[in-house]
Short mmCIF file of N, CA and C in Angstrom, two decimals:
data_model
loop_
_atom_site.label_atom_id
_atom_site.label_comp_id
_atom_site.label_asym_id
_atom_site.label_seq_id
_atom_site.Cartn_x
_atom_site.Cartn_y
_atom_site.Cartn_z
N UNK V 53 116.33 100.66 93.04
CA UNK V 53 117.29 100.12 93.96
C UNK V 53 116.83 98.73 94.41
N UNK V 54 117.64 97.72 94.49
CA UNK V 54 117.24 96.70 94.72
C UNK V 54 118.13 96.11 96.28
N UNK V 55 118.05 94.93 96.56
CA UNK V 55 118.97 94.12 98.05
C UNK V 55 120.19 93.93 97.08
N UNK V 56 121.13 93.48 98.04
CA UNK V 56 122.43 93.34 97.75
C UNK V 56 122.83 92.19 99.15
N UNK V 57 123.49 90.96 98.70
CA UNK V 57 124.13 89.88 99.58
C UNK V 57 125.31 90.85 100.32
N UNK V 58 125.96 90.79 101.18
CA UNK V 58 126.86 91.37 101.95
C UNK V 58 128.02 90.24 102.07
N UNK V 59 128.95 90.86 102.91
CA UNK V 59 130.33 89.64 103.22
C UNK V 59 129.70 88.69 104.40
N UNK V 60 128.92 89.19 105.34
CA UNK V 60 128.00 87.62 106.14
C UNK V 60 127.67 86.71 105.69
N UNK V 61 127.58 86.84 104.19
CA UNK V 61 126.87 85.77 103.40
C UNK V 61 127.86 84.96 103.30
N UNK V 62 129.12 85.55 103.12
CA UNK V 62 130.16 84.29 102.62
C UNK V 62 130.70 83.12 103.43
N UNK V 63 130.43 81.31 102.79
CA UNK V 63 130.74 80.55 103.36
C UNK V 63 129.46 80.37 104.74
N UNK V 64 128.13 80.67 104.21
CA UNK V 64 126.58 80.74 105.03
C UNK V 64 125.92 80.26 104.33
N UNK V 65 126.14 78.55 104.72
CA UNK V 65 124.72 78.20 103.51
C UNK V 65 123.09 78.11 103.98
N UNK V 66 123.02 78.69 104.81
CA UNK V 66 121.65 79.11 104.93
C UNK V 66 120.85 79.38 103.98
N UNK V 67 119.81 79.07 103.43
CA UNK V 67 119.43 79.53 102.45
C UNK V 67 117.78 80.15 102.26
N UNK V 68 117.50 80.72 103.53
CA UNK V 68 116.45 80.97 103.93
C UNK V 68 115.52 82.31 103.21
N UNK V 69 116.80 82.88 102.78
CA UNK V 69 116.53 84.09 101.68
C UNK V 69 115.71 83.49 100.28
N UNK V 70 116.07 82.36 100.03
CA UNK V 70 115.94 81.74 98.52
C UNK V 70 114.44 80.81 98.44
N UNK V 71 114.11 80.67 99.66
CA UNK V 71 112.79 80.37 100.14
C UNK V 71 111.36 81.45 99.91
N UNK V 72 111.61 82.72 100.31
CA UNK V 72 111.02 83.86 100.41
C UNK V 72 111.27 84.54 99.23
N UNK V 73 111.58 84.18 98.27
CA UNK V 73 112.13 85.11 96.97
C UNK V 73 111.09 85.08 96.33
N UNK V 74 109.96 85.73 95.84
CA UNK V 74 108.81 85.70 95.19
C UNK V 74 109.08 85.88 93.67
N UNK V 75 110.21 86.31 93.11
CA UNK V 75 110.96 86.27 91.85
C UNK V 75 112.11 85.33 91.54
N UNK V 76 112.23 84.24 92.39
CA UNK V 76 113.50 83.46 92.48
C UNK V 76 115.02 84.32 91.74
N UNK V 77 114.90 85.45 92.32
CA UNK V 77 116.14 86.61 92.00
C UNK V 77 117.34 86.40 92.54
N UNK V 78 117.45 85.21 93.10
CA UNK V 78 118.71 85.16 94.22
C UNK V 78 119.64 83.34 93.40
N UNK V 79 120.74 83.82 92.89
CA UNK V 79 121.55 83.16 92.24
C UNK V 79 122.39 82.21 93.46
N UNK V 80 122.88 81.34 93.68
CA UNK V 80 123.86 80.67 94.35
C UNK V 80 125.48 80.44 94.15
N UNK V 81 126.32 81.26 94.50
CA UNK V 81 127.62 81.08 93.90
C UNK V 81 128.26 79.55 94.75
N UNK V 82 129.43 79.73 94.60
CA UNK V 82 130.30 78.26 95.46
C UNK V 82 130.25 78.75 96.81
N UNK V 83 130.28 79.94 97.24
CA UNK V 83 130.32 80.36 98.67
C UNK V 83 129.34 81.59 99.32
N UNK V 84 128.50 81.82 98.30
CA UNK V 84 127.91 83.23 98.54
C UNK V 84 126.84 83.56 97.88
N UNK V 85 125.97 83.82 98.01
CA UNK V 85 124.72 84.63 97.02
C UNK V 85 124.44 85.30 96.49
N UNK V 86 123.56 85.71 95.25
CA UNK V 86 123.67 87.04 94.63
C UNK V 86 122.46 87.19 94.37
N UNK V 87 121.92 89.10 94.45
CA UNK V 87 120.84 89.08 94.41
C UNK V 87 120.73 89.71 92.65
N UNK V 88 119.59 89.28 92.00
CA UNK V 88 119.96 90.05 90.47
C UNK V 88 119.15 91.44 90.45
N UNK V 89 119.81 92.32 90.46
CA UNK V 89 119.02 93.75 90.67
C UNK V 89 117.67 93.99 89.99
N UNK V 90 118.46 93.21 88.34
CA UNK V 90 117.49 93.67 87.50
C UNK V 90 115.72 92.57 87.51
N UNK V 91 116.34 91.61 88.22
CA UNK V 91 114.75 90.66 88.68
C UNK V 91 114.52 90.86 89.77
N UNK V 92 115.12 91.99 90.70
CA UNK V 92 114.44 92.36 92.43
C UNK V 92 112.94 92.84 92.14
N UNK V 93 112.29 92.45 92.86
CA UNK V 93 111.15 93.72 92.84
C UNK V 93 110.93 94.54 93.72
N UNK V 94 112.72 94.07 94.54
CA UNK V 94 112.14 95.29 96.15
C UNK V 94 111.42 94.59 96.70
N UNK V 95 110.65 93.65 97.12
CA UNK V 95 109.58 93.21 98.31
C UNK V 95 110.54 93.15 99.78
N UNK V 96 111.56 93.18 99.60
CA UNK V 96 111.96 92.90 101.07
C UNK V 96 111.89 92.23 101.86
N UNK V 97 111.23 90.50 101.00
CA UNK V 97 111.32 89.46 101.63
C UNK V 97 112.34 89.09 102.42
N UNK V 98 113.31 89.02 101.65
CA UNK V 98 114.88 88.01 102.41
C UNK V 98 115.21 88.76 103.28
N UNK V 99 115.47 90.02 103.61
CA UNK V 99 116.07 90.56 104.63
C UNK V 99 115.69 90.13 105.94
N UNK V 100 114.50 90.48 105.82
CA UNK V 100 114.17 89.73 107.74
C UNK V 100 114.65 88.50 107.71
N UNK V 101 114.70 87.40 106.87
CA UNK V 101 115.07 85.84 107.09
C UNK V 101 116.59 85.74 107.14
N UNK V 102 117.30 86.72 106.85
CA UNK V 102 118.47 86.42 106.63
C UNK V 102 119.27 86.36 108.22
N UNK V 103 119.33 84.96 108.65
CA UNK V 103 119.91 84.63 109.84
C UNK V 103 121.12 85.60 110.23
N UNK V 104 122.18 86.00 109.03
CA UNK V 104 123.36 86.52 109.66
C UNK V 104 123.46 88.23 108.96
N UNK V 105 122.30 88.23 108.83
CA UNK V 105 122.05 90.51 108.73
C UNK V 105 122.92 90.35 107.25
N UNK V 106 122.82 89.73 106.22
CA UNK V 106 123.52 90.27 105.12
C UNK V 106 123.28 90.99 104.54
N UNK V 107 122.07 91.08 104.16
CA UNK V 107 121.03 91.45 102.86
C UNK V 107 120.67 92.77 103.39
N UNK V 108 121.12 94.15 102.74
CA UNK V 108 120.90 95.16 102.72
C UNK V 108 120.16 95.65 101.13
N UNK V 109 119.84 96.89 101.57
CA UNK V 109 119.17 97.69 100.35
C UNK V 109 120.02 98.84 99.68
N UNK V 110 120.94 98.63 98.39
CA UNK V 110 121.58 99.20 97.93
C UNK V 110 121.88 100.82 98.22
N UNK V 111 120.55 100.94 98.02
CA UNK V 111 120.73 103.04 98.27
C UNK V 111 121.71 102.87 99.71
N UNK V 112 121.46 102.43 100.55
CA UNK V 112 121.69 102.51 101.94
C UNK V 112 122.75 102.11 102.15
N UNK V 113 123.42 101.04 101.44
CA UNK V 113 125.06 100.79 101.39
C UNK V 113 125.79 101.36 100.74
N UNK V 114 125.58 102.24 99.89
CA UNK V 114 126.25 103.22 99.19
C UNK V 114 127.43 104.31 100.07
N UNK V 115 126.68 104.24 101.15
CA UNK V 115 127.64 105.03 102.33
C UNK V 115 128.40 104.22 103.27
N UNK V 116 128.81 103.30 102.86
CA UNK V 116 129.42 102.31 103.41
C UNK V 116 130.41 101.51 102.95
N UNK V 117 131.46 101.97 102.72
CA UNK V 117 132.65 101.65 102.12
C UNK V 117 132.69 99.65 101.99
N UNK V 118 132.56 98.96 102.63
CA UNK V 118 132.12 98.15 102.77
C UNK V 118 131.45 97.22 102.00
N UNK V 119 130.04 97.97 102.06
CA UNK V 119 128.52 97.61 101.46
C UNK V 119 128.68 98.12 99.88
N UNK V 120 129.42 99.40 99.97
CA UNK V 120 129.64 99.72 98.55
C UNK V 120 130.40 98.68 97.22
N UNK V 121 131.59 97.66 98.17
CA UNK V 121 132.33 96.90 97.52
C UNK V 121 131.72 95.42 97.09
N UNK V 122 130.47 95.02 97.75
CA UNK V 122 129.77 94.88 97.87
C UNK V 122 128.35 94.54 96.39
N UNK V 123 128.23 95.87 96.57
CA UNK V 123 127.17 96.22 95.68
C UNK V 123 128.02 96.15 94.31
N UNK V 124 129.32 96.67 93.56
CA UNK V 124 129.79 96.26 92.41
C UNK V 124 129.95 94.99 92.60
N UNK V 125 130.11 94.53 93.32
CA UNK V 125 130.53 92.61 93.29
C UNK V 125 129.39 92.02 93.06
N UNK V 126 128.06 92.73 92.96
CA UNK V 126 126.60 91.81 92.95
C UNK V 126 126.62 92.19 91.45
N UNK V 127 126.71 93.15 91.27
CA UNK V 127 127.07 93.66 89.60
C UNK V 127 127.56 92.85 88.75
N UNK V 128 129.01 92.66 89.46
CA UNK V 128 129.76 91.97 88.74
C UNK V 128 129.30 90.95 87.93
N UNK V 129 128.64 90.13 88.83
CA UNK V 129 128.31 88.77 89.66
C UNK V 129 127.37 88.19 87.86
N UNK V 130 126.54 89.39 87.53
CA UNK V 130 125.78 89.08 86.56
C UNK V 130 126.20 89.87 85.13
N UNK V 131 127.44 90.54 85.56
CA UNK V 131 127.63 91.64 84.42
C UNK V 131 129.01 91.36 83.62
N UNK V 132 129.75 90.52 84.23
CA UNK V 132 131.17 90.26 84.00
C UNK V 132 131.07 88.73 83.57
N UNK V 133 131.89 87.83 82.63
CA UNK V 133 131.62 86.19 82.85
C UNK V 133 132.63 86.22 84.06
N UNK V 134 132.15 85.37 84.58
CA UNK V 134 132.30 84.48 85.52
C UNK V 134 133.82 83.98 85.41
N UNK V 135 134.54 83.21 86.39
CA UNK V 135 135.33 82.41 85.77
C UNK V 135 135.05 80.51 85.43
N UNK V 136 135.39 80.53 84.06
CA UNK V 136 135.09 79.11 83.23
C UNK V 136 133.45 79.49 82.88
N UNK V 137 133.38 80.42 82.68
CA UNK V 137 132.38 80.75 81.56
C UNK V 137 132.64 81.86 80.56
N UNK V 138 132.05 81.64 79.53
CA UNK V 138 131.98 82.38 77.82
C UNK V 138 131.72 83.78 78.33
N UNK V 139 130.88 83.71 78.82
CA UNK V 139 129.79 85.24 78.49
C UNK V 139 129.08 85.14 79.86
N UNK V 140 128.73 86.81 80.32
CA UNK V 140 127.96 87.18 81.68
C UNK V 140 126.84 86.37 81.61
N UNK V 141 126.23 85.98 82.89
CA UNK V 141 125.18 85.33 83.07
C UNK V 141 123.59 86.26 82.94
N UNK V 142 123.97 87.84 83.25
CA UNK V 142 123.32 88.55 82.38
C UNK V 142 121.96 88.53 83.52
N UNK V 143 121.06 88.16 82.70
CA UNK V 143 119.51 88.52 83.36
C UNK V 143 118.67 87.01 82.88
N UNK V 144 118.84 85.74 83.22
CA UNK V 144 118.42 84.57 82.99
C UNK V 144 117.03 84.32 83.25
N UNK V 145 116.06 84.95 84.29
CA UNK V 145 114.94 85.32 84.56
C UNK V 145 114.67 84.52 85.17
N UNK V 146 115.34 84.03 86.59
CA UNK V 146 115.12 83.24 87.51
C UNK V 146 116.33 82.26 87.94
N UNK V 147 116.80 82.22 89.31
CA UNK V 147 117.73 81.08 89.35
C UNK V 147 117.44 79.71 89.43
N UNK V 148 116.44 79.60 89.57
CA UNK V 148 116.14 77.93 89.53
C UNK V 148 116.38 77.28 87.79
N UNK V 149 116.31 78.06 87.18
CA UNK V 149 116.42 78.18 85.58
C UNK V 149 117.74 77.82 84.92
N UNK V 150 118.65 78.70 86.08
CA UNK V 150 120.32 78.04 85.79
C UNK V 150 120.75 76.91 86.92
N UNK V 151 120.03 77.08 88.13
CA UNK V 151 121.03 76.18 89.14
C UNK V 151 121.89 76.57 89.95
N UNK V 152 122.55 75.93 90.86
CA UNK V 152 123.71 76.48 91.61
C UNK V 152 124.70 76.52 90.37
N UNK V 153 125.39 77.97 90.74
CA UNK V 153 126.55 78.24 89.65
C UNK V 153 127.81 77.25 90.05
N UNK V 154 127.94 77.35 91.36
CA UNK V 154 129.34 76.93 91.82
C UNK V 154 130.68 77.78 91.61
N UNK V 155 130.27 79.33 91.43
CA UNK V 155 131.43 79.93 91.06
C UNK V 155 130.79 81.55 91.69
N UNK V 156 131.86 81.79 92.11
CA UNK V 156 131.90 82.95 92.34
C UNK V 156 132.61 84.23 92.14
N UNK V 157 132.93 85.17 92.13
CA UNK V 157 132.93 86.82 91.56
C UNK V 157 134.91 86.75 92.16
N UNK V 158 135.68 87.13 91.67
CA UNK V 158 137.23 87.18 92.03
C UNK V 158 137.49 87.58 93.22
N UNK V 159 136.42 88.65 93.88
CA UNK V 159 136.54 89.05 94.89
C UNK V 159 135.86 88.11 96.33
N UNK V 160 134.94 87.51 95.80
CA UNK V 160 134.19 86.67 96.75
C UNK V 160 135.76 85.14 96.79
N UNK V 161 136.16 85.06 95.95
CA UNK V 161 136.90 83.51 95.70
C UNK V 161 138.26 84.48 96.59
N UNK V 162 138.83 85.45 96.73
CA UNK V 162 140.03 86.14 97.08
C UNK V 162 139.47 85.83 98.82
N UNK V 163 138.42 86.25 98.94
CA UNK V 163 138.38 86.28 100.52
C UNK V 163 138.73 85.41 101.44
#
């Protein structure tokens, strides 16, 4: 189980999470952040830094209708392309590696 960005995140450019990332696991969309499950290691850095309580721990949002919609949208985020891209962004092995995306998940751009 890894963190998951929440809807606080959206339109919060704080970026105090992306500081503390000891795996640089945390992607930048146009309005929102994403954490990549599969490069979390769980340390539980970002959560305490996260100025506006976004960053939860998946198991735990699962019961949270909410947090649950949530957690497929972080999915998405790396599992689906994007829009104005080919192919999912997948597992890149670090975001400093791709950059700010500038794009975000249908559901994050709908809000």
């Amino acid at each position: 189980m890894s963190y998951v960005i929440g809807a606080n995140c959206v339109d919060v450019t704080d970026r105090a999470c992306l500081d503390v990332c000891p795996v640089d696991c945390i992607y930048v969309g146009e309005r929102k952040s994403y954490i990549n499950a599969n490069e979390c290691i769980e340390c539980g850095a970002c959560e305490p830094e996260c100025p506006v309580d976004a960053i939860f721990v998946d198991r735990t949002g699962r019961k949270d209708e909410q947090k649950a919609v949530f957690i497929a949208d972080s999915i998405d985020f790396f599992a689906t392309p994007l829009p104005g891209r080919d192919a999912p962004l997948g597992d890149p092995g670090g975001a400093a590696s791709v950059g700010d995306l500038g794009v975000d998940t249908p559901l994050v751009t709908a809000l």
